[in-house]
Amino acid sequence: MITVKKPFNTPLRRWKEGDTFEAGEVDLAPHTLDSLKAGQFIAVPATKAKADAAPALPENSND
């Protein structure tokens, strides 16, 4: 999971700070290396990203 730190545009979408995407999901070819060097993105550990995306549901205890 990758989190956008600085807004940028691709042909299909305008990305803003806090947006997330999976590695390889977005084609950043022209500016990938320069953007990564400039700190445009931060990598989020997959386990944390999944936990944030899917909060735990309370268990159903209707016995």
Coordinates of C-alpha atoms in Angstrom, one line a residue:
M1 CA 0.0 0.0 0.0
I2 CA 1.3 3.4 -1.0
T3 CA 0.0 6.7 0.5
V4 CA 0.3 10.0 -1.5
K5 CA 2.1 12.7 0.4
K6 CA 2.0 15.4 -2.3
P7 CA -0.8 15.8 -4.8
F8 CA -0.2 14.9 -8.4
N9 CA -2.1 14.0 -11.6
T10 CA -2.2 11.0 -13.9
P11 CA -4.2 10.8 -17.1
L12 CA -7.1 9.1 -15.4
R13 CA -7.2 10.7 -11.9
R14 CA -6.2 13.6 -9.8
W15 CA -4.5 12.3 -6.6
K16 CA -4.5 14.2 -3.4
E17 CA -2.7 13.8 -0.1
G18 CA -3.9 10.8 1.9
D19 CA -5.0 8.8 -1.2
T20 CA -3.7 5.2 -1.3
F21 CA -3.1 2.7 -3.9
E22 CA -1.4 -0.7 -4.3
A23 CA 2.1 -0.9 -5.8
G24 CA 1.7 -1.5 -9.5
E25 CA -1.9 -0.3 -9.5
V26 CA -1.1 3.1 -10.9
D27 CA 1.1 3.7 -13.8
L28 CA 3.5 6.4 -12.7
A29 CA 6.2 5.7 -15.3
P30 CA 7.2 9.3 -16.3
H31 CA 7.8 10.5 -12.7
T32 CA 8.0 7.4 -10.5
L33 CA 11.7 7.6 -9.6
D34 CA 11.8 11.4 -9.4
S35 CA 8.7 11.4 -7.2
L36 CA 9.9 8.7 -4.9
K37 CA 13.2 10.6 -4.5
A38 CA 11.3 13.8 -3.8
G39 CA 9.3 12.0 -1.1
Q40 CA 6.0 12.3 -2.9
F41 CA 4.8 8.9 -1.6
I42 CA 5.2 6.9 1.6
A43 CA 4.8 3.1 1.8
V44 CA 2.4 1.8 4.4
P45 CA 2.9 -1.7 5.8
A46 CA 0.2 -3.9 4.3
T47 CA -1.0 -5.2 7.7
K48 CA -1.6 -1.6 9.0
A49 CA -3.3 -0.6 5.8
K50 CA -5.7 -3.5 5.9
A51 CA -6.5 -2.9 9.6
D52 CA -7.2 0.8 8.8
A53 CA -9.3 -0.1 5.8
A54 CA -11.4 -2.8 7.5
P55 CA -12.2 -2.0 11.1
A56 CA -13.0 -5.0 13.2
L57 CA -16.7 -5.8 13.5
P58 CA -18.2 -6.7 16.9
E59 CA -18.7 -10.5 17.3
N60 CA -22.3 -11.6 17.1
S61 CA -23.1 -13.4 20.4
N62 CA -26.6 -14.5 19.9
D63 CA -26.3 -18.0 21.3

